[in-house]
PDB file of C-alpha atoms and ligand atoms in Angstrom:
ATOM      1  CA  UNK M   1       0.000   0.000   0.000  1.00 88.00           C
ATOM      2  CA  UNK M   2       1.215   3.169  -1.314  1.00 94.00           C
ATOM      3  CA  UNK M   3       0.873   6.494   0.708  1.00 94.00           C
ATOM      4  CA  UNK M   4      -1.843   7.874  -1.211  1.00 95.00           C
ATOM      5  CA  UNK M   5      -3.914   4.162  -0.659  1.00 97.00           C
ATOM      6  CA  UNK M   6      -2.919   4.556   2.773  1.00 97.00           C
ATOM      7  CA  UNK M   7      -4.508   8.270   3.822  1.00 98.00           C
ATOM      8  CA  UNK M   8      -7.359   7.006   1.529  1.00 97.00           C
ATOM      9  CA  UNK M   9      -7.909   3.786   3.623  1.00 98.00           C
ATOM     10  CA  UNK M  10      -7.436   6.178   6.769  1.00 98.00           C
ATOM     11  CA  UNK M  11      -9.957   8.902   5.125  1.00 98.00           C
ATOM     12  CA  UNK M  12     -12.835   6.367   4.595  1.00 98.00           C
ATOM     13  CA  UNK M  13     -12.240   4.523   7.948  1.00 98.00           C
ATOM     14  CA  UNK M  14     -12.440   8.038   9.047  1.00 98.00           C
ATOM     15  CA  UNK M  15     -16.135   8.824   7.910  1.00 98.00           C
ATOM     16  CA  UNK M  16     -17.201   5.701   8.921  1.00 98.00           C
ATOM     17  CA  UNK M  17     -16.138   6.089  12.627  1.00 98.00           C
ATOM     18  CA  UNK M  18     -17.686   9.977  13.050  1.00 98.00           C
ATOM     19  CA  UNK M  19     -20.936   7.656  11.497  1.00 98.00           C
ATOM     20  CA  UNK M  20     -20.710   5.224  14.625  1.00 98.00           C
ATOM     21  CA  UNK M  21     -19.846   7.999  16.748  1.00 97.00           C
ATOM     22  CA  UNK M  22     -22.902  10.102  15.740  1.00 98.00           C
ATOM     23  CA  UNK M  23     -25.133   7.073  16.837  1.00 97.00           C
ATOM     24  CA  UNK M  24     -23.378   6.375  19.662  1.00 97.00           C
ATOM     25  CA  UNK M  25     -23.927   9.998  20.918  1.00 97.00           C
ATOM     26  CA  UNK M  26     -27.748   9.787  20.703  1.00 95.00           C
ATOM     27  CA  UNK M  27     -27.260   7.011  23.246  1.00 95.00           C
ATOM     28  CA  UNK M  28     -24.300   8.396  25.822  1.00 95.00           C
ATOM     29  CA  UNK M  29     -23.730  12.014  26.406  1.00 94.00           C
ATOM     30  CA  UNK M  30     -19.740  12.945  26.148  1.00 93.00           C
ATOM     31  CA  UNK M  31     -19.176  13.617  30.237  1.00 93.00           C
ATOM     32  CA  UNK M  32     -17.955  16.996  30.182  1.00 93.00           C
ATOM     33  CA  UNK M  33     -19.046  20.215  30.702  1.00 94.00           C
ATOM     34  CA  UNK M  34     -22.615  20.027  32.009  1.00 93.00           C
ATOM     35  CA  UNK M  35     -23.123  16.412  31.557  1.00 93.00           C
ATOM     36  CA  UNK M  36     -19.792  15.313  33.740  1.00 89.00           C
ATOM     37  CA  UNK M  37     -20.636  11.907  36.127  1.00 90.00           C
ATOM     38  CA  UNK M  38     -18.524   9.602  37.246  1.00 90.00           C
ATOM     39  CA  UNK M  39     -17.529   6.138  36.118  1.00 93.00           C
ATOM     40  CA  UNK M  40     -15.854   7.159  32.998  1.00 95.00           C
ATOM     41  CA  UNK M  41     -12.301   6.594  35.353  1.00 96.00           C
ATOM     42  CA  UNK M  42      -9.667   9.280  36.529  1.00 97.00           C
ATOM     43  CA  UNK M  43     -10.493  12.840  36.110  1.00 97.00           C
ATOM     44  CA  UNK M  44      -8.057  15.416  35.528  1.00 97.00           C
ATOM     45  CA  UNK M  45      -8.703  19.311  35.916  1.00 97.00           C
ATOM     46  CA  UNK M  46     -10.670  20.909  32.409  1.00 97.00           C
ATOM     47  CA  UNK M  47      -8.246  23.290  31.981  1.00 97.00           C
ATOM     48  CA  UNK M  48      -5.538  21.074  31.068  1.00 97.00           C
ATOM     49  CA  UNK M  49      -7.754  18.610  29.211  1.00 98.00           C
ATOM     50  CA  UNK M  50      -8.960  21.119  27.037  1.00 98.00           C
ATOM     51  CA  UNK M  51      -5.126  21.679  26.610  1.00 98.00           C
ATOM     52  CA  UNK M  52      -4.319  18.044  26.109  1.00 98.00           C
ATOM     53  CA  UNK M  53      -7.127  17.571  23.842  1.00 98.00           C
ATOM     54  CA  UNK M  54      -6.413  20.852  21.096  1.00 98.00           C
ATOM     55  CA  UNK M  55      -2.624  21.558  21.335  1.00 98.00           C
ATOM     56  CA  UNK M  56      -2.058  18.581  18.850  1.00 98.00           C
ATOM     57  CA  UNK M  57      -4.096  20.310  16.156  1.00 98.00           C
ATOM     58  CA  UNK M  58      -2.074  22.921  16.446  1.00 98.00           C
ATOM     59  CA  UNK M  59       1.180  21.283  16.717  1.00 98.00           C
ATOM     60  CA  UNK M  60       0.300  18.451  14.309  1.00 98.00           C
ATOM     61  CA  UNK M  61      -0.470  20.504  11.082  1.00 98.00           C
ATOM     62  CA  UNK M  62       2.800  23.020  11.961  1.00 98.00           C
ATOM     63  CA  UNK M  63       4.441  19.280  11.531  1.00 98.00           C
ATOM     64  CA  UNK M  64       3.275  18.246   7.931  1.00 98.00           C
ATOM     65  CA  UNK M  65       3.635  21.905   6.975  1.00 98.00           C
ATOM     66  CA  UNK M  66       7.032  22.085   7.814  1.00 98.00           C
ATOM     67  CA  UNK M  67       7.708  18.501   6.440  1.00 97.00           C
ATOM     68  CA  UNK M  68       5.837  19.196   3.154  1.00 97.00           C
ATOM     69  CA  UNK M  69       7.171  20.556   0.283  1.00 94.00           C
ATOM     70  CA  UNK M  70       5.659  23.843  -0.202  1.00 97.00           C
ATOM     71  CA  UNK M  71       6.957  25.965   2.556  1.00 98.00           C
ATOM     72  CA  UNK M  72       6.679  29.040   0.351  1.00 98.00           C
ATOM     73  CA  UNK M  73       3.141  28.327  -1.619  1.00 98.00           C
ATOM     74  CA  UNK M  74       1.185  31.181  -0.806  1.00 98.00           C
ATOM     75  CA  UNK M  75      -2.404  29.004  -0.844  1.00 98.00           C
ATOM     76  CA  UNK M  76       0.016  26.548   1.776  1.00 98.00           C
ATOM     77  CA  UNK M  77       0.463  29.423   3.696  1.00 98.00           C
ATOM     78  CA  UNK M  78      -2.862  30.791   3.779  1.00 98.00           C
ATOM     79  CA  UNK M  79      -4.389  27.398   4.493  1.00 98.00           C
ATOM     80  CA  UNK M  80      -2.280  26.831   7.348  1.00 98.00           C
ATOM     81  CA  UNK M  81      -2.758  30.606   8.715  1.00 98.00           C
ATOM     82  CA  UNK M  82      -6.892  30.088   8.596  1.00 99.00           C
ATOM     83  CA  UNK M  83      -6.622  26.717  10.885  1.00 98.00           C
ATOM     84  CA  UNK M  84      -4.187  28.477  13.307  1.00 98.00           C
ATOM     85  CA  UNK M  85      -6.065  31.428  13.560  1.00 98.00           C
ATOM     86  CA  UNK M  86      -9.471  29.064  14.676  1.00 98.00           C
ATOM     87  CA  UNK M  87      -6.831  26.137  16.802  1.00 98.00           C
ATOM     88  CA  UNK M  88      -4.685  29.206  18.668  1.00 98.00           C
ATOM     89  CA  UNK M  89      -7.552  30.481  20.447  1.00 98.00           C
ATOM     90  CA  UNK M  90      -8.962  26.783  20.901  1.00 98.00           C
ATOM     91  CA  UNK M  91      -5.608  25.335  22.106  1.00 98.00           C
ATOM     92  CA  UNK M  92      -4.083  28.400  23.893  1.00 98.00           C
ATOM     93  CA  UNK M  93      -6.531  31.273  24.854  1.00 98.00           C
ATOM     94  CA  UNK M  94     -10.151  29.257  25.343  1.00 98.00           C
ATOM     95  CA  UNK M  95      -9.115  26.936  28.180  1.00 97.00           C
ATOM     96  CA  UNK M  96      -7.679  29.837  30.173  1.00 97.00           C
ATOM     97  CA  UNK M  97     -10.958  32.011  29.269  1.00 96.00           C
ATOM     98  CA  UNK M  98     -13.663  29.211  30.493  1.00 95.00           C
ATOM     99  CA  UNK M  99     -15.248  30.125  33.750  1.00 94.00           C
ATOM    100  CA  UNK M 100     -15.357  26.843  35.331  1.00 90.00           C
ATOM    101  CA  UNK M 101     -13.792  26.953  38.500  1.00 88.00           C
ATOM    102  CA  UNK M 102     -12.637  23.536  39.718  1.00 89.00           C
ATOM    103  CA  UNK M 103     -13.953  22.138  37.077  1.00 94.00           C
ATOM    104  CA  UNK M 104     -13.086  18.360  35.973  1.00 95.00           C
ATOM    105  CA  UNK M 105     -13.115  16.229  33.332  1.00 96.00           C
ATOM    106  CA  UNK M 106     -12.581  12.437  32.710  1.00 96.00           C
ATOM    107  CA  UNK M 107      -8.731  11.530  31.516  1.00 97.00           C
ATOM    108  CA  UNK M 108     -10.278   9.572  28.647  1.00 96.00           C
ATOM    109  CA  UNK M 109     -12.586  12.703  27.230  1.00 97.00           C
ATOM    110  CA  UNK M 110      -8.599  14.461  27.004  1.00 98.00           C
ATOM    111  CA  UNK M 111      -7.442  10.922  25.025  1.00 98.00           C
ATOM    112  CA  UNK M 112     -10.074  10.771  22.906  1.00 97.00           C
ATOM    113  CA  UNK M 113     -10.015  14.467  21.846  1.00 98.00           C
ATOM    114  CA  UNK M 114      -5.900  14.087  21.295  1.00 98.00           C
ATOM    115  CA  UNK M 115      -6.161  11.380  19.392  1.00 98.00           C
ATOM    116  CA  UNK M 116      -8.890  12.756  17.168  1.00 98.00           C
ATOM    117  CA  UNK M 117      -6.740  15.751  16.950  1.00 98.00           C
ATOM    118  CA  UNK M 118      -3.786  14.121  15.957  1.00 98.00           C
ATOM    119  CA  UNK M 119      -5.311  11.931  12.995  1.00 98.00           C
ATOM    120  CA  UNK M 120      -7.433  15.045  11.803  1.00 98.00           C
ATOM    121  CA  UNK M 121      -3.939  16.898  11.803  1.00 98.00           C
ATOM    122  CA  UNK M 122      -2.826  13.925   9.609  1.00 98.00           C
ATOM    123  CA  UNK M 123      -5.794  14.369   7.150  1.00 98.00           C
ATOM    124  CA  UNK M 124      -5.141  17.752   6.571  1.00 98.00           C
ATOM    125  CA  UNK M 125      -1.972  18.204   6.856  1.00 98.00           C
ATOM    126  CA  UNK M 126      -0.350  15.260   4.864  1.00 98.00           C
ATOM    127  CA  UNK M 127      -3.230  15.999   2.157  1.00 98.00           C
ATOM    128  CA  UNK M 128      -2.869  20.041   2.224  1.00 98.00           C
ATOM    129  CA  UNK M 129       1.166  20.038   1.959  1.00 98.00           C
ATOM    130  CA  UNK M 130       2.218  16.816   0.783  1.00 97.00           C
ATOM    131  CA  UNK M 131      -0.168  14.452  -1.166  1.00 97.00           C
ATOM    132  CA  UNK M 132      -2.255  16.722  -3.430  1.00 97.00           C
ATOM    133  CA  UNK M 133      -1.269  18.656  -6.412  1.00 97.00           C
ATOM    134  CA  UNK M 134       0.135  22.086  -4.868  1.00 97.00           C
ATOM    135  CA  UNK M 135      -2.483  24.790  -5.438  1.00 98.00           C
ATOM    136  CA  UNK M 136      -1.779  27.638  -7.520  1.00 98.00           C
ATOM    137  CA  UNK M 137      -2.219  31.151  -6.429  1.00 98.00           C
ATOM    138  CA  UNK M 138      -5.035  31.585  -9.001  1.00 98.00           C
ATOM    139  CA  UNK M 139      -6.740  29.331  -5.995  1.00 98.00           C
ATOM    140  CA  UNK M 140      -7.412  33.013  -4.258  1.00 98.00           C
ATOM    141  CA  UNK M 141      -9.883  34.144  -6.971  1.00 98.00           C
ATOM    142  CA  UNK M 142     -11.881  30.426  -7.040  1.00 98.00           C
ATOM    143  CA  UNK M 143     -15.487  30.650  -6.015  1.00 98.00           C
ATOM    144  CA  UNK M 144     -14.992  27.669  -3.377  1.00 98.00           C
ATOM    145  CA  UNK M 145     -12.058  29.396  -2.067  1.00 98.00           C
ATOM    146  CA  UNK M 146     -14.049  32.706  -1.418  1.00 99.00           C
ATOM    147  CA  UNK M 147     -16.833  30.859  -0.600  1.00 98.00           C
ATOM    148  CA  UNK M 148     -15.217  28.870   1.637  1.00 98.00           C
ATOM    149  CA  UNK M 149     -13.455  31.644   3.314  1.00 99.00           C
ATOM    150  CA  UNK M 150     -16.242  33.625   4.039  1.00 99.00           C
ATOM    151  CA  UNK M 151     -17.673  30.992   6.081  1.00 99.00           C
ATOM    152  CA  UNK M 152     -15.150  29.593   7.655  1.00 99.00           C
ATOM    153  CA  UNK M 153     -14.571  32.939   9.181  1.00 98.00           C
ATOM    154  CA  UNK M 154     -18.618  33.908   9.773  1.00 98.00           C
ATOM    155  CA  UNK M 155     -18.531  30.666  11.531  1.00 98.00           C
ATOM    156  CA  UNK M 156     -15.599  31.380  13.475  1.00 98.00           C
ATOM    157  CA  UNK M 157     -17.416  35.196  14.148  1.00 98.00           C
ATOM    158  CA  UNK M 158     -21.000  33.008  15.522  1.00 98.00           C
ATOM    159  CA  UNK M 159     -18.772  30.573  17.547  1.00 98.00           C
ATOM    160  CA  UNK M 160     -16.316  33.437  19.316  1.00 98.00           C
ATOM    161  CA  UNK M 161     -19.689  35.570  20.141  1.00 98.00           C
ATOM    162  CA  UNK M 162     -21.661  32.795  21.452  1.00 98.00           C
ATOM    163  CA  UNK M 163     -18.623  31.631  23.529  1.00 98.00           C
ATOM    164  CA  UNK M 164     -17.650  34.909  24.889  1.00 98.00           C
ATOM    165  CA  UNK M 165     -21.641  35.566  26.102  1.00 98.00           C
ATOM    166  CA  UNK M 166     -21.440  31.874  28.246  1.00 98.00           C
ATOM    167  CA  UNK M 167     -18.242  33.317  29.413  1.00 97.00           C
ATOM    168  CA  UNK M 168     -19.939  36.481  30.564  1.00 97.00           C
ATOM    169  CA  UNK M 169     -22.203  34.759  32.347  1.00 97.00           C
ATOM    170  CA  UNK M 170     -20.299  33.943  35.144  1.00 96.00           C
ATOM    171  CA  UNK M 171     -18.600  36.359  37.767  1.00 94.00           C
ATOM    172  CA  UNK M 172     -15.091  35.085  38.333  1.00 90.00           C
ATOM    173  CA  UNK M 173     -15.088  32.051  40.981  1.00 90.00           C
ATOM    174  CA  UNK M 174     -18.691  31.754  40.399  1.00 93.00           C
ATOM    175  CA  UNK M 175     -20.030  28.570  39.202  1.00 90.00           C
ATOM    176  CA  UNK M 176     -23.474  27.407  37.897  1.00 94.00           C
ATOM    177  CA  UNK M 177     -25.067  27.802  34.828  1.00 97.00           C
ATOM    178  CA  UNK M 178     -28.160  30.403  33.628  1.00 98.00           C
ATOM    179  CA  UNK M 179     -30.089  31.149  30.012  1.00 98.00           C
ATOM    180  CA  UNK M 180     -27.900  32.993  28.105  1.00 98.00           C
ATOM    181  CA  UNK M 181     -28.884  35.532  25.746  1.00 98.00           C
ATOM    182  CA  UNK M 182     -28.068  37.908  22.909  1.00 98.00           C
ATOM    183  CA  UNK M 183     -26.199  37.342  19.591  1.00 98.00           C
ATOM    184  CA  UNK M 184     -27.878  34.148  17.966  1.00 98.00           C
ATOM    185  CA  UNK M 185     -28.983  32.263  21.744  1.00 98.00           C
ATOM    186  CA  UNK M 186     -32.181  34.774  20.278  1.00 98.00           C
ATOM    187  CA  UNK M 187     -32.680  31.680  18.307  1.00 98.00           C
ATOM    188  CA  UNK M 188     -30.990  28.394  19.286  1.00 98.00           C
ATOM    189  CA  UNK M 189     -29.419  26.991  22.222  1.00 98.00           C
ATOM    190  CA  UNK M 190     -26.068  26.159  20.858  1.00 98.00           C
ATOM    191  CA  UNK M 191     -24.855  29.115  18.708  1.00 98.00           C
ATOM    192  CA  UNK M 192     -21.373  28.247  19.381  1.00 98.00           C
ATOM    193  CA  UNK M 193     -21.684  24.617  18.381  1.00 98.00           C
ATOM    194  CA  UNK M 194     -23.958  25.969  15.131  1.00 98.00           C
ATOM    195  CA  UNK M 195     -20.515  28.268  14.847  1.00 98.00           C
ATOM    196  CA  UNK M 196     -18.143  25.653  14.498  1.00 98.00           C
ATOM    197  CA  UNK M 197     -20.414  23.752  11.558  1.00 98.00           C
ATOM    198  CA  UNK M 198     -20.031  26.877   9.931  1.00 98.00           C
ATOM    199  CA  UNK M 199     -16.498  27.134   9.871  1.00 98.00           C
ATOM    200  CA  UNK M 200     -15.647  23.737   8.986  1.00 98.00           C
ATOM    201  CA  UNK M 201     -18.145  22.911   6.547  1.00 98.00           C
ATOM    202  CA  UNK M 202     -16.191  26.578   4.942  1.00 99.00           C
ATOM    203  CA  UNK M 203     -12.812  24.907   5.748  1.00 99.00           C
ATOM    204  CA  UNK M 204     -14.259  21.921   3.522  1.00 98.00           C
ATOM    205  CA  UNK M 205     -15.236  24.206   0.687  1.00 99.00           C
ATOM    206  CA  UNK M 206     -12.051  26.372   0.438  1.00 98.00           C
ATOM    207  CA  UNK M 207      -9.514  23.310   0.706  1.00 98.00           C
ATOM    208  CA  UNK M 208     -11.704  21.197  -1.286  1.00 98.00           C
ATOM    209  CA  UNK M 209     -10.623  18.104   0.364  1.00 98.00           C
ATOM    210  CA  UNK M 210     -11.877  15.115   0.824  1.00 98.00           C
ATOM    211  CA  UNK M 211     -10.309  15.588   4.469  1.00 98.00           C
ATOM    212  CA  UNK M 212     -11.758  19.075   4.909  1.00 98.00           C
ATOM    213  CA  UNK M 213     -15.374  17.006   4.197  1.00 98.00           C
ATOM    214  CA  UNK M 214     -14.138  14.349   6.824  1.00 98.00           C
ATOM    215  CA  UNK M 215     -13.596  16.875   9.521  1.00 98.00           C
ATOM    216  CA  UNK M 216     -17.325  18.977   8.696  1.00 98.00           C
ATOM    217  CA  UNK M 217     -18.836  15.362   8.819  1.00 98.00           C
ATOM    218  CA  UNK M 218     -17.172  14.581  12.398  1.00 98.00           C
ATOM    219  CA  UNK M 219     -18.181  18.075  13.760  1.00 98.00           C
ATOM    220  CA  UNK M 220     -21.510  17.000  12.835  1.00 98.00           C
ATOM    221  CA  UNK M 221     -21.609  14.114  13.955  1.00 98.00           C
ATOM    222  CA  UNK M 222     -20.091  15.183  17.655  1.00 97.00           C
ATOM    223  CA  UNK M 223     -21.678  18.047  17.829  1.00 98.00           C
ATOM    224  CA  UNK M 224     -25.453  17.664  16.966  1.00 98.00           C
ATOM    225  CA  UNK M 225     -26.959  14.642  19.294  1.00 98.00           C
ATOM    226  CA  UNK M 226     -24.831  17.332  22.000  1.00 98.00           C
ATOM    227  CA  UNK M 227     -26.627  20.211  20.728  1.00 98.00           C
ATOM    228  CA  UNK M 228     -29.708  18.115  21.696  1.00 97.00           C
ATOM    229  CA  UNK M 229     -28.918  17.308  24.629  1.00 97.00           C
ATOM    230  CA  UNK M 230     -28.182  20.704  25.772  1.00 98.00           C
ATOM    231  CA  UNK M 231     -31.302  22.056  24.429  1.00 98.00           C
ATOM    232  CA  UNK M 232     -33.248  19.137  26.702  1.00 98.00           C
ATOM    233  CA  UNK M 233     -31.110  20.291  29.437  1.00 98.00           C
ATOM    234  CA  UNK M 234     -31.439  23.714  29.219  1.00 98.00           C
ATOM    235  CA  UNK M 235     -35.667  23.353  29.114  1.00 98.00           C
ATOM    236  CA  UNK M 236     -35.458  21.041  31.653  1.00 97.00           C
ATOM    237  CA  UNK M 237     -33.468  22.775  33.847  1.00 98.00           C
ATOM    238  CA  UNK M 238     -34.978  26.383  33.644  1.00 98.00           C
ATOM    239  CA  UNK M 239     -39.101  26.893  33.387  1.00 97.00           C
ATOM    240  CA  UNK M 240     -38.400  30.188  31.602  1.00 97.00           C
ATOM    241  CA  UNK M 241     -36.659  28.970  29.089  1.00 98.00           C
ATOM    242  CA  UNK M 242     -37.638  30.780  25.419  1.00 98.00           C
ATOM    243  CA  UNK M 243     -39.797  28.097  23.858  1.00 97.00           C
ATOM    244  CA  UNK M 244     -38.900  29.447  20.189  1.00 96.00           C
ATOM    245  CA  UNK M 245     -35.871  28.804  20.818  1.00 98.00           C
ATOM    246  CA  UNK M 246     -34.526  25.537  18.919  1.00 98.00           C
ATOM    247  CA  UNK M 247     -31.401  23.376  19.391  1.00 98.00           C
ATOM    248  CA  UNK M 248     -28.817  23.850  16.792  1.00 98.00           C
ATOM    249  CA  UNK M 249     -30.093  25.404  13.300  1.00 98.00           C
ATOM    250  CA  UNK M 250     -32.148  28.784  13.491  1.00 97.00           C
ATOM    251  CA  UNK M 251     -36.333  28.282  12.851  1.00 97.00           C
ATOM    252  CA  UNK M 252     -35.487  24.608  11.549  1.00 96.00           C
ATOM    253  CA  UNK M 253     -33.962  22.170  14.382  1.00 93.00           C
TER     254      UNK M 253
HETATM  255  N1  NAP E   1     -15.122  20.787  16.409  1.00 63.66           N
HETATM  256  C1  NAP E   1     -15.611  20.001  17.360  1.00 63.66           C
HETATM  257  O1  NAP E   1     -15.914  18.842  17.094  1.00 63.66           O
HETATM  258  C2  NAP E   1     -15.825  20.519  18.780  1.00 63.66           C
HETATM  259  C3  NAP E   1     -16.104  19.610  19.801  1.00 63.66           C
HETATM  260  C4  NAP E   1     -16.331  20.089  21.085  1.00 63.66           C
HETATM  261  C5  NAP E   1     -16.266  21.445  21.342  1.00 63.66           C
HETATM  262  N2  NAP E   1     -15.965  22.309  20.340  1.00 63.66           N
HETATM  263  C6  NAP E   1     -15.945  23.759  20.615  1.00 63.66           C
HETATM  264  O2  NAP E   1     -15.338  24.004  21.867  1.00 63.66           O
HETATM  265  C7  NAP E   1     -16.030  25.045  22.549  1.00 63.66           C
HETATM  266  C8  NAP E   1     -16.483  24.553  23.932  1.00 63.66           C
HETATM  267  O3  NAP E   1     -17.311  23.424  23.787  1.00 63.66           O
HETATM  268  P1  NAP E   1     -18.228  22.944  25.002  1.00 63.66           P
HETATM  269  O4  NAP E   1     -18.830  21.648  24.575  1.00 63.66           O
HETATM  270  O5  NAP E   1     -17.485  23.034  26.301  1.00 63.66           O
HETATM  271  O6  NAP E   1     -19.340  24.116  24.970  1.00 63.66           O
HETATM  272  P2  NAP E   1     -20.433  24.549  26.054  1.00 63.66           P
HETATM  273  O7  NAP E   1     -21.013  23.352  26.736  1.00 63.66           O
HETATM  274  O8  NAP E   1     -21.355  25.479  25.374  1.00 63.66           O
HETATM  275  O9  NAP E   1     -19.574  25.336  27.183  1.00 63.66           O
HETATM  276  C9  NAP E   1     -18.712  26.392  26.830  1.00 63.66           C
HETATM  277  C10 NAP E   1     -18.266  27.129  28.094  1.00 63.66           C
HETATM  278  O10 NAP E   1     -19.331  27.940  28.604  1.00 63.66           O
HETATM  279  C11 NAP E   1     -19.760  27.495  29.888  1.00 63.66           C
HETATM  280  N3  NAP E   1     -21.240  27.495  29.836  1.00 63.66           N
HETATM  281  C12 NAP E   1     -21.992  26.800  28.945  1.00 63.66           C
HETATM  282  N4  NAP E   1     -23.301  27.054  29.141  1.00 63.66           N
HETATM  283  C13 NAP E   1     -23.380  27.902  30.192  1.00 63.66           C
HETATM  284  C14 NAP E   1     -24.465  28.516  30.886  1.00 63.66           C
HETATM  285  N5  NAP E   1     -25.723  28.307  30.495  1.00 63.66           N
HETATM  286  N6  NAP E   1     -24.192  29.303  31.950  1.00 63.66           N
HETATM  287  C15 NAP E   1     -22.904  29.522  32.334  1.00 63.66           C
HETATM  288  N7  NAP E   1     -21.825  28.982  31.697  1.00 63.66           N
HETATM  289  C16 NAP E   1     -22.045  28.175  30.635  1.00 63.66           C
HETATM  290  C17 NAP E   1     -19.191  26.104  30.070  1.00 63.66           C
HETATM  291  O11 NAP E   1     -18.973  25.822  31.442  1.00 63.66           O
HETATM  292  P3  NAP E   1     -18.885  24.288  31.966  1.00 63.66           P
HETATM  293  O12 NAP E   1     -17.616  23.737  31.370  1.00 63.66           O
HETATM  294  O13 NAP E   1     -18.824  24.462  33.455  1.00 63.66           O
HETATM  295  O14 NAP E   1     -20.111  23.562  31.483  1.00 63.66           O
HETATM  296  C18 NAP E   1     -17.901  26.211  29.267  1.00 63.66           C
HETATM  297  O15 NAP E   1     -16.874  26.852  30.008  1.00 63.66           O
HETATM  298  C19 NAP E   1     -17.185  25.485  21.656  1.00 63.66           C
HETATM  299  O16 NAP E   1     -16.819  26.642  20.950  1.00 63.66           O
HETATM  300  C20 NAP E   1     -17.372  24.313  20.716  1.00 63.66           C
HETATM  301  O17 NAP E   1     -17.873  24.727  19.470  1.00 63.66           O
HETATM  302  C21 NAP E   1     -15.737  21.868  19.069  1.00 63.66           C
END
């Protein structure tokens, strides 16, 4: 097996895992955040889980793009400037930002999210600077690259906004959760999750990659049976909670 058969073997494996993973999450809720318990084994603080868990994404693509062979392709460049400027803030600002005091989260939610991140990094990275046919610069004035680009980054605009009002909503020290509002919580529960979709279905479009499409597909599939169950929680939780407002997609779902 060549390396091209090889990252194709890994691509489709790749699909079909977020496709057991999306069923699977109808049926357990990831036990983080909100929906912690025990019996999922050792816990470690969130903080540095959510560093465990994203620092590979941003390490792992600085790898292939230094290994690859276009370390001076401007579309190389650009495409590894637009993932750094979404996995900095993930890896290195947003853990220090969350207002979770003593917060806690099983060692196995910070595997699994390495691991992801480290094959994801693969994907792109190997396909974006190594394997595919180097992009020309004429790539800046392609419809799916402007396309693209514009939602990757209104995507990244919904999912900073939506973060930075849960952020708000909690003095320092203080813990506890309440309805947020403002920006698009007007409409659905999980603006920041609906974000994220945005920005990687965009990444998709303007690397037209078969990887890119692997990663929307395993947002998707993470984030929308989660979406649900914060939207159950939330209604549950709080009597006066807007009853227009819907889960993950604006008037739809
Ligand atoms: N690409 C992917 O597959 C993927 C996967 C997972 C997450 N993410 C992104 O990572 C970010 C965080 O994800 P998450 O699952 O932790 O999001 P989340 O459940 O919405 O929580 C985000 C932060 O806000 C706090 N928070 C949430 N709701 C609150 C409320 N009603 N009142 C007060 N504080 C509240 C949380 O505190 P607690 O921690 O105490 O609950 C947490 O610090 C999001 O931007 C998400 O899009 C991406």
């Amino acid at each position: 097996m060549n390396a091209y058969e090889f990252y194709n073997a890994i691509t489709i494996s790749w699909f079909c895992v977020a496709a057991l993973v999306f069923i699977s999450l109808f049926f357990i809720t990831a036990p983080y955040g909100r929906h912690t318990r025990g019996g999922w084994g050792p816990k470690i603080n969130a903080t540095t889980g959510w560093l465990i868990m994203e620092i590979p994404a941003v390490v792992t693509i600085t790898f292939f793009y230094l290994m690859g062979d276009r370390l001076l392709n401007p579309v190389a460049i650009a495409f590894l400037l637009i993932w750094q400027t979404h996995y900095i803030n993930r890896a290195l600002i947003f853990p220090f930002r969350r207002r979770s005091p003593g917060a806690e989260m099983p060692l196995m939610i910070a595997f699994s999210g390495l691991f992801f991140n480290v094959v994801n990094g693969y994907l792109q990275g190997y396909w974006l600077f190594y394997l595919s046919p180097a992009k020309e610069i004429s790539w800046f004035y392609d419809p799916r690259f402007i396309i693209g680009l514009i939602l990757f980054f209104g995507g990244l605009l919904i999912n900073h906004q939506s973060d930075n009002i849960l952020f708000r909503l909690r003095k320092p020290g203080e813990k506890g959760y309440k309805i947020p509002h403002g920006g698009f919580y007007r409409w659905i529960s999980s603006p920041n999750y609906f974000g994220e979709l945005i920005e990687w279905s965009g990444w998709a479009i303007l690397t037209w990659s078969m990887g890119g499409l692997a990663f929307a597909v395993w947002t998707a599939a993470n984030l929308a049976p989660r979406a649900i169950k914060h939207h159950k929680w939330y209604r549950q939780t709080f009597e006066d909670y807007p009853s227009e407002r819907k889960a993950l997609i604006p008037y739809i779902w």
